[in-house]
Amino acid sequence: MQKRHSKKIIISVLFILFIFGNIISSAMSPALDNNTINSDKSKINSFDSKIISYDKDSNDENLPLPSASNLKIEDISGGIGLTFIIKNDGELDISEIDLNIETEGLYVKKFTNNRTDISLLPAGNSKKISFRVFGFCFGEPLVYNRFIITINAPNITTMKRILLVNVIGPIVEVIAINMNDGESYDGYTLFTPEYSTETYLINKDGKIVHSWKSDYILGLGFHLLENGNLIRNCLTEINPAFPLNGGTGRVEMFDWNGTLLWEYELSNDHKCLHHEIEIMPNGNILMLAWELKLANEAISAGRNPLLLPAGVIWTSFVIEVEPIYPTGGNIVWEWHVWDHLVQEYDSTKNNYGVVKDHPELIDINFGIPLGLVDWNHLNSLDYNEEFDQILISSHVQNEIWIIDHNTTTDEAAGHSGGKYGKGGDLLYRWGNPQAYQTGDADDQKFFGQHDARWIEKDCPGRGNILVFNNGLTRLDTFYSSVDEIVPPVDSDGNYNLEKGFAYGPKEPIWSYTAEEPTDFFAPITSGAQRLPNGNTLICNGPNGIFFEVTLDKEVVWKYTNLHPNTVTTQAAKIDLYPPDYPGLGEFNIEQVNNAPGGKYNSFIDFIFNILKDCNILFSNLLNYINNL
């Protein structure tokens, strides 16, 4: 009796193991049903693919050629394996579609073939694709654990989706969906996540090709120099006199291998570096800094006492520093906002005047300071070598300003001298004519903008100005845009202004917003860069999302930052460097770009083989028992 009971237990255990083996086998095999189109191998091979819809006539000979904008990859999702839809929403059939999926990372085994050929995807049709894997990989999504979907077809640029994933058994969790389509501009993107001590250089597939590590978290500004050195500002500690966001206090330079070459600090009770830095052609560095003004100083400059709730005010200035290696530097030029003020509040002060009559000056009583103290909150710098001018973004005034750099420091403090005869007064301003009483709220164009920069000479729009317009205080609704404006400047760098009117232009010549504007909103930081092929690289700072759009506003590249962690992934700005940029140092580009993927650990492979063998064994054993 006991033997018979033991025999039942053994058979029950074997049966449970058999069921488990079949479940695993099912999870590792493609799911097929009667609607799956794989019986006709001329149509589709390897993947599970289902027709979703067909509702368009594709026989019109006058229709244009299909394009990448007609072929879409949608509804990418995890679960038991990976599923997504390929959709042709154009008016022409698309033929000879080559679909390939690769895996990169550790401990992943594929149970669906990598590649399939779709001979025809009629207009209006969609196909559902299923991809099955089994394995264990998680924890380093920027380096490992990626599924790469690549689609090629005649007359259509390559489409690539790069998925950052976790895989646990047959379960796939999609962490982020990046893209790298054929119309994107090749190069390497430099960024430093906020609250991170590391700076990364990534290729277009999102692989880290190089990195630098500091002892301090980023302060917002960084550049890769043509000699391969990295310069970045950073925050050593919060200055109690200047505790708001954007404060830095330190600039440091590393060589390509990460050796600290130079450091410069300015952070005390009266002054503190903040936000951005800009490299000059002569190797000097432009830096933004705050300076503290007490209530009596502000009132002496015509500030309304009612606009001093904190009893102090911060204003900004620009310094040009000549580095002294390995520590320190000489300030060889400087420009202060405080030297270029106008006000209508106190007629007893020297700077009293009609604001509207002085667009070259800054109204000390205009604008609501951030944190009640930061009156300008300048947040970006750019330098124009052709005109020897500096472009500044003023967050509080919702304006960009241009000043003459071809001055002595004394001339920069006055209203005459320099290349343009205006000393340090504003040569140009744009974004909010209310700041100089030449417009109303309907005329305001910028809303808490960042990263104003001239478009480089080798890019479409050369000499125009590109600005990330955060849209923080728009009157209608909150959304962000990237705006390109054509300043009214002649070949010598002089800006046209008709007396009594606002500076032109009336509107941006080009602007990017999301198709549904509120889908793209970055209230802080962020930036944009025009690329040589006409595309625009955009950084959605608070969300840590970088993407590239064509002049037709089609997204052709996207990268999701997951550093330093999945909770805080902000990145204030990004810069792209072409493959032939001199500053790209010693790393094997080919090895990085073509790194093999899809490997799995031999132990995992061993487990898979055991499960397969057990499944066969249990099947044979049950057949034997049934025949007893």
mmCIF file of N, CA and C in Angstrom, residues 79-167:
data_model
loop_
_atom_site.group_PDB
_atom_site.id
_atom_site.type_symbol
_atom_site.label_atom_id
_atom_site.label_comp_id
_atom_site.label_asym_id
_atom_site.label_seq_id
_atom_site.Cartn_x
_atom_site.Cartn_y
_atom_site.Cartn_z
ATOM 1 N N GLY A 79 5.567 42.359 -21.634
ATOM 2 C CA GLY A 79 4.654 41.312 -21.187
ATOM 3 C C GLY A 79 5.316 39.974 -21.404
ATOM 4 N N ILE A 80 4.560 38.996 -21.924
ATOM 5 C CA ILE A 80 5.164 37.735 -22.339
ATOM 6 C C ILE A 80 5.845 37.994 -23.677
ATOM 7 N N GLY A 81 7.119 38.316 -23.614
ATOM 8 C CA GLY A 81 7.834 38.704 -24.814
ATOM 9 C C GLY A 81 7.585 40.158 -25.166
ATOM 10 N N LEU A 82 7.867 40.487 -26.410
ATOM 11 C CA LEU A 82 7.736 41.851 -26.908
ATOM 12 C C LEU A 82 6.751 41.870 -28.063
ATOM 13 N N THR A 83 5.869 42.852 -28.085
ATOM 14 C CA THR A 83 4.941 43.005 -29.208
ATOM 15 C C THR A 83 4.959 44.445 -29.691
ATOM 16 N N PHE A 84 4.731 44.625 -30.978
ATOM 17 C CA PHE A 84 4.610 45.959 -31.548
ATOM 18 C C PHE A 84 3.879 45.858 -32.874
ATOM 19 N N ILE A 85 3.502 47.000 -33.407
ATOM 20 C CA ILE A 85 2.743 47.055 -34.658
ATOM 21 C C ILE A 85 3.525 47.866 -35.685
ATOM 22 N N ILE A 86 3.613 47.329 -36.892
ATOM 23 C CA ILE A 86 4.153 48.066 -38.034
ATOM 24 C C ILE A 86 2.968 48.542 -38.857
ATOM 25 N N LYS A 87 2.908 49.836 -39.112
ATOM 26 C CA LYS A 87 1.730 50.415 -39.746
ATOM 27 C C LYS A 87 2.115 51.209 -40.988
ATOM 28 N N ASN A 88 1.369 51.004 -42.051
ATOM 29 C CA ASN A 88 1.500 51.816 -43.263
ATOM 30 C C ASN A 88 0.288 52.737 -43.327
ATOM 31 N N ASP A 89 0.466 53.980 -42.935
ATOM 32 C CA ASP A 89 -0.675 54.903 -42.953
ATOM 33 C C ASP A 89 -0.617 55.847 -44.152
ATOM 34 N N GLY A 90 0.176 55.469 -45.162
ATOM 35 C CA GLY A 90 0.223 56.250 -46.386
ATOM 36 C C GLY A 90 -0.823 55.786 -47.383
ATOM 37 N N GLU A 91 -0.709 56.260 -48.605
ATOM 38 C CA GLU A 91 -1.673 55.923 -49.651
ATOM 39 C C GLU A 91 -1.082 54.986 -50.696
ATOM 40 N N LEU A 92 0.142 54.528 -50.458
ATOM 41 C CA LEU A 92 0.788 53.575 -51.351
ATOM 42 C C LEU A 92 1.218 52.341 -50.585
ATOM 43 N N ASP A 93 1.176 51.197 -51.252
ATOM 44 C CA ASP A 93 1.703 49.977 -50.663
ATOM 45 C C ASP A 93 3.209 50.130 -50.444
ATOM 46 N N ILE A 94 3.705 49.446 -49.440
ATOM 47 C CA ILE A 94 5.146 49.399 -49.188
ATOM 48 C C ILE A 94 5.588 47.950 -49.308
ATOM 49 N N SER A 95 6.586 47.708 -50.122
ATOM 50 C CA SER A 95 7.023 46.335 -50.391
ATOM 51 C C SER A 95 8.445 46.110 -49.898
ATOM 52 N N GLU A 96 8.804 44.827 -49.823
ATOM 53 C CA GLU A 96 10.156 44.385 -49.484
ATOM 54 C C GLU A 96 10.648 45.005 -48.176
ATOM 55 N N ILE A 97 9.835 44.876 -47.154
ATOM 56 C CA ILE A 97 10.214 45.388 -45.838
ATOM 57 C C ILE A 97 11.071 44.344 -45.133
ATOM 58 N N ASP A 98 12.257 44.759 -44.740
ATOM 59 C CA ASP A 98 13.174 43.882 -44.012
ATOM 60 C C ASP A 98 13.150 44.271 -42.541
ATOM 61 N N LEU A 99 12.735 43.342 -41.687
ATOM 62 C CA LEU A 99 12.601 43.594 -40.255
ATOM 63 C C LEU A 99 13.584 42.722 -39.493
ATOM 64 N N ASN A 100 14.348 43.358 -38.610
ATOM 65 C CA ASN A 100 15.351 42.624 -37.849
ATOM 66 C C ASN A 100 15.299 43.056 -36.389
ATOM 67 N N ILE A 101 15.414 42.091 -35.477
ATOM 68 C CA ILE A 101 15.461 42.388 -34.044
ATOM 69 C C ILE A 101 16.710 41.743 -33.457
ATOM 70 N N GLU A 102 17.519 42.551 -32.795
ATOM 71 C CA GLU A 102 18.706 42.053 -32.114
ATOM 72 C C GLU A 102 18.564 42.309 -30.620
ATOM 73 N N THR A 103 19.216 41.470 -29.835
ATOM 74 C CA THR A 103 19.248 41.680 -28.392
ATOM 75 C C THR A 103 20.678 41.951 -27.976
ATOM 76 N N GLU A 104 20.840 42.865 -27.035
ATOM 77 C CA GLU A 104 22.156 43.161 -26.491
ATOM 78 C C GLU A 104 22.057 43.117 -24.982
ATOM 79 N N GLY A 105 22.953 42.384 -24.358
ATOM 80 C CA GLY A 105 22.949 42.297 -22.914
ATOM 81 C C GLY A 105 23.302 40.902 -22.461
ATOM 82 N N LEU A 106 23.212 40.685 -21.186
ATOM 83 C CA LEU A 106 23.578 39.412 -20.604
ATOM 84 C C LEU A 106 22.349 38.560 -20.324
ATOM 85 N N TYR A 107 22.536 37.248 -20.395
ATOM 86 C CA TYR A 107 21.536 36.282 -19.935
ATOM 87 C C TYR A 107 20.216 36.368 -20.693
ATOM 88 N N VAL A 108 20.262 36.555 -21.987
ATOM 89 C CA VAL A 108 19.043 36.580 -22.790
ATOM 90 C C VAL A 108 19.174 35.584 -23.927
ATOM 91 N N LYS A 109 18.158 34.721 -24.069
ATOM 92 C CA LYS A 109 18.121 33.780 -25.182
ATOM 93 C C LYS A 109 16.870 34.049 -26.002
ATOM 94 N N LYS A 110 17.023 34.092 -27.327
ATOM 95 C CA LYS A 110 15.904 34.381 -28.222
ATOM 96 C C LYS A 110 15.244 33.085 -28.660
ATOM 97 N N PHE A 111 13.915 33.063 -28.684
ATOM 98 C CA PHE A 111 13.174 31.899 -29.140
ATOM 99 C C PHE A 111 12.303 32.232 -30.345
ATOM 100 N N THR A 112 12.578 33.371 -30.943
ATOM 101 C CA THR A 112 11.977 33.732 -32.220
ATOM 102 C C THR A 112 13.115 34.200 -33.110
ATOM 103 N N ASN A 113 13.063 33.877 -34.377
ATOM 104 C CA ASN A 113 14.143 34.270 -35.271
ATOM 105 C C ASN A 113 14.306 35.787 -35.308
ATOM 106 N N ASN A 114 15.543 36.208 -35.513
ATOM 107 C CA ASN A 114 15.847 37.640 -35.529
ATOM 108 C C ASN A 114 15.167 38.380 -36.668
ATOM 109 N N ARG A 115 15.027 37.720 -37.782
ATOM 110 C CA ARG A 115 14.760 38.451 -39.013
ATOM 111 C C ARG A 115 13.518 37.944 -39.729
ATOM 112 N N THR A 116 12.812 38.868 -40.373
ATOM 113 C CA THR A 116 11.690 38.497 -41.220
ATOM 114 C C THR A 116 11.623 39.438 -42.415
ATOM 115 N N ASP A 117 11.054 38.956 -43.484
ATOM 116 C CA ASP A 117 10.844 39.772 -44.675
ATOM 117 C C ASP A 117 9.347 39.886 -44.924
ATOM 118 N N ILE A 118 8.857 41.100 -45.013
ATOM 119 C CA ILE A 118 7.458 41.350 -45.341
ATOM 120 C C ILE A 118 7.431 41.820 -46.790
ATOM 121 N N SER A 119 6.951 40.972 -47.674
ATOM 122 C CA SER A 119 7.020 41.307 -49.096
ATOM 123 C C SER A 119 6.089 42.450 -49.464
ATOM 124 N N LEU A 120 4.970 42.599 -48.730
ATOM 125 C CA LEU A 120 4.026 43.661 -49.061
ATOM 126 C C LEU A 120 3.239 44.068 -47.826
ATOM 127 N N LEU A 121 3.203 45.370 -47.575
ATOM 128 C CA LEU A 121 2.341 45.936 -46.542
ATOM 129 C C LEU A 121 1.449 46.959 -47.231
ATOM 130 N N PRO A 122 0.214 46.564 -47.570
ATOM 131 C CA PRO A 122 -0.672 47.457 -48.324
ATOM 132 C C PRO A 122 -0.982 48.742 -47.560
ATOM 133 N N ALA A 123 -1.319 49.761 -48.302
ATOM 134 C CA ALA A 123 -1.718 51.031 -47.694
ATOM 135 C C ALA A 123 -2.874 50.798 -46.735
ATOM 136 N N GLY A 124 -2.775 51.379 -45.548
ATOM 137 C CA GLY A 124 -3.827 51.236 -44.553
ATOM 138 C C GLY A 124 -3.714 49.989 -43.714
ATOM 139 N N ASN A 125 -2.720 49.133 -43.982
ATOM 140 C CA ASN A 125 -2.564 47.896 -43.224
ATOM 141 C C ASN A 125 -1.620 48.071 -42.054
ATOM 142 N N SER A 126 -1.818 47.239 -41.067
ATOM 143 C CA SER A 126 -0.908 47.149 -39.932
ATOM 144 C C SER A 126 -0.591 45.688 -39.687
ATOM 145 N N LYS A 127 0.569 45.416 -39.182
ATOM 146 C CA LYS A 127 0.949 44.055 -38.818
ATOM 147 C C LYS A 127 1.444 44.042 -37.385
ATOM 148 N N LYS A 128 0.952 43.076 -36.643
ATOM 149 C CA LYS A 128 1.384 42.902 -35.267
ATOM 150 C C LYS A 128 2.524 41.899 -35.221
ATOM 151 N N ILE A 129 3.589 42.277 -34.543
ATOM 152 C CA ILE A 129 4.781 41.448 -34.452
ATOM 153 C C ILE A 129 4.975 41.011 -33.006
ATOM 154 N N SER A 130 5.268 39.712 -32.813
ATOM 155 C CA SER A 130 5.569 39.183 -31.482
ATOM 156 C C SER A 130 6.976 38.605 -31.482
ATOM 157 N N PHE A 131 7.696 38.835 -30.401
ATOM 158 C CA PHE A 131 9.081 38.373 -30.281
ATOM 159 C C PHE A 131 9.255 37.777 -28.893
ATOM 160 N N ARG A 132 9.672 36.497 -28.831
ATOM 161 C CA ARG A 132 9.758 35.788 -27.565
ATOM 162 C C ARG A 132 11.207 35.563 -27.155
ATOM 163 N N VAL A 133 11.474 35.788 -25.869
ATOM 164 C CA VAL A 133 12.806 35.560 -25.312
ATOM 165 C C VAL A 133 12.659 34.910 -23.941
ATOM 166 N N PHE A 134 13.772 34.504 -23.386
ATOM 167 C CA PHE A 134 13.794 34.007 -22.013
ATOM 168 C C PHE A 134 15.155 34.356 -21.432
ATOM 169 N N GLY A 135 15.174 34.869 -20.208
ATOM 170 C CA GLY A 135 16.463 35.184 -19.614
ATOM 171 C C GLY A 135 16.337 36.022 -18.371
ATOM 172 N N PHE A 136 17.456 36.562 -17.957
ATOM 173 C CA PHE A 136 17.517 37.399 -16.766
ATOM 174 C C PHE A 136 18.487 38.540 -17.045
ATOM 175 N N CYS A 137 17.977 39.744 -17.139
ATOM 176 C CA CYS A 137 18.861 40.896 -17.325
ATOM 177 C C CYS A 137 18.145 42.145 -16.847
ATOM 178 N N PHE A 138 18.790 42.840 -15.949
ATOM 179 C CA PHE A 138 18.230 44.091 -15.447
ATOM 180 C C PHE A 138 19.306 44.831 -14.668
ATOM 181 N N GLY A 139 19.128 46.135 -14.518
ATOM 182 C CA GLY A 139 19.988 46.896 -13.635
ATOM 183 C C GLY A 139 20.932 47.879 -14.304
ATOM 184 N N GLU A 140 21.322 47.667 -15.558
ATOM 185 C CA GLU A 140 22.231 48.585 -16.237
ATOM 186 C C GLU A 140 21.684 48.938 -17.617
ATOM 187 N N PRO A 141 20.549 49.602 -17.707
ATOM 188 C CA PRO A 141 19.889 49.790 -18.998
ATOM 189 C C PRO A 141 20.640 50.669 -19.984
ATOM 190 N N LEU A 142 21.560 51.531 -19.502
ATOM 191 C CA LEU A 142 22.280 52.358 -20.456
ATOM 192 C C LEU A 142 23.415 51.596 -21.124
ATOM 193 N N VAL A 143 23.866 50.514 -20.508
ATOM 194 C CA VAL A 143 24.999 49.779 -21.039
ATOM 195 C C VAL A 143 24.558 48.459 -21.646
ATOM 196 N N TYR A 144 23.650 47.758 -20.975
ATOM 197 C CA TYR A 144 23.224 46.444 -21.420
ATOM 198 C C TYR A 144 21.711 46.427 -21.671
ATOM 199 N N ASN A 145 21.221 45.245 -21.946
ATOM 200 C CA ASN A 145 19.794 44.958 -21.953
ATOM 201 C C ASN A 145 19.011 45.831 -22.941
ATOM 202 N N ARG A 146 19.250 45.595 -24.207
ATOM 203 C CA ARG A 146 18.579 46.385 -25.234
ATOM 204 C C ARG A 146 18.048 45.458 -26.312
ATOM 205 N N PHE A 147 16.836 45.746 -26.772
ATOM 206 C CA PHE A 147 16.289 45.131 -27.973
ATOM 207 C C PHE A 147 16.332 46.203 -29.065
ATOM 208 N N ILE A 148 16.878 45.867 -30.212
ATOM 209 C CA ILE A 148 17.014 46.832 -31.300
ATOM 210 C C ILE A 148 16.192 46.361 -32.489
ATOM 211 N N ILE A 149 15.159 47.122 -32.814
ATOM 212 C CA ILE A 149 14.299 46.830 -33.965
ATOM 213 C C ILE A 149 14.775 47.690 -35.131
ATOM 214 N N THR A 150 15.127 47.058 -36.246
ATOM 215 C CA THR A 150 15.585 47.785 -37.430
ATOM 216 C C THR A 150 14.714 47.415 -38.620
ATOM 217 N N ILE A 151 14.231 48.426 -39.327
ATOM 218 C CA ILE A 151 13.385 48.207 -40.504
ATOM 219 C C ILE A 151 13.996 48.931 -41.697
ATOM 220 N N ASN A 152 14.138 48.190 -42.805
ATOM 221 C CA ASN A 152 14.597 48.759 -44.070
ATOM 222 C C ASN A 152 13.594 48.425 -45.162
ATOM 223 N N ALA A 153 13.424 49.340 -46.099
ATOM 224 C CA ALA A 153 12.565 49.117 -47.263
ATOM 225 C C ALA A 153 13.020 50.059 -48.368
ATOM 226 N N PRO A 154 12.775 49.699 -49.640
ATOM 227 C CA PRO A 154 13.165 50.575 -50.748
ATOM 228 C C PRO A 154 12.524 51.959 -50.627
ATOM 229 N N ASN A 155 13.301 52.992 -50.929
ATOM 230 C CA ASN A 155 12.844 54.386 -50.930
ATOM 231 C C ASN A 155 12.482 54.910 -49.543
ATOM 232 N N ILE A 156 12.832 54.148 -48.516
ATOM 233 C CA ILE A 156 12.521 54.566 -47.156
ATOM 234 C C ILE A 156 13.802 54.503 -46.333
ATOM 235 N N THR A 157 14.088 55.563 -45.594
ATOM 236 C CA THR A 157 15.284 55.569 -44.769
ATOM 237 C C THR A 157 15.145 54.557 -43.637
ATOM 238 N N THR A 158 16.278 54.070 -43.181
ATOM 239 C CA THR A 158 16.293 53.067 -42.119
ATOM 240 C C THR A 158 15.581 53.581 -40.876
ATOM 241 N N MET A 159 14.752 52.704 -40.287
ATOM 242 C CA MET A 159 14.071 53.022 -39.037
ATOM 243 C C MET A 159 14.632 52.110 -37.955
ATOM 244 N N LYS A 160 14.949 52.699 -36.816
ATOM 245 C CA LYS A 160 15.522 51.906 -35.734
ATOM 246 C C LYS A 160 14.896 52.333 -34.409
ATOM 247 N N ARG A 161 14.432 51.337 -33.644
ATOM 248 C CA ARG A 161 13.932 51.570 -32.297
ATOM 249 C C ARG A 161 14.810 50.787 -31.332
ATOM 250 N N ILE A 162 15.310 51.483 -30.335
ATOM 251 C CA ILE A 162 16.234 50.889 -29.375
ATOM 252 C C ILE A 162 15.529 50.853 -28.029
ATOM 253 N N LEU A 163 15.208 49.660 -27.575
ATOM 254 C CA LEU A 163 14.424 49.499 -26.357
ATOM 255 C C LEU A 163 15.345 49.161 -25.196
ATOM 256 N N LEU A 164 15.231 49.904 -24.122
ATOM 257 C CA LEU A 164 15.916 49.557 -22.889
ATOM 258 C C LEU A 164 14.956 48.698 -22.083
ATOM 259 N N VAL A 165 15.410 47.500 -21.722
ATOM 260 C CA VAL A 165 14.479 46.522 -21.168
ATOM 261 C C VAL A 165 15.053 45.837 -19.939
ATOM 262 N N ASN A 166 14.148 45.306 -19.141
ATOM 263 C CA ASN A 166 14.445 44.283 -18.150
ATOM 264 C C ASN A 166 13.794 42.994 -18.622
ATOM 265 N N VAL A 167 14.465 41.878 -18.417
ATOM 266 C CA VAL A 167 13.909 40.578 -18.781
ATOM 267 C C VAL A 167 14.021 39.656 -17.579
#
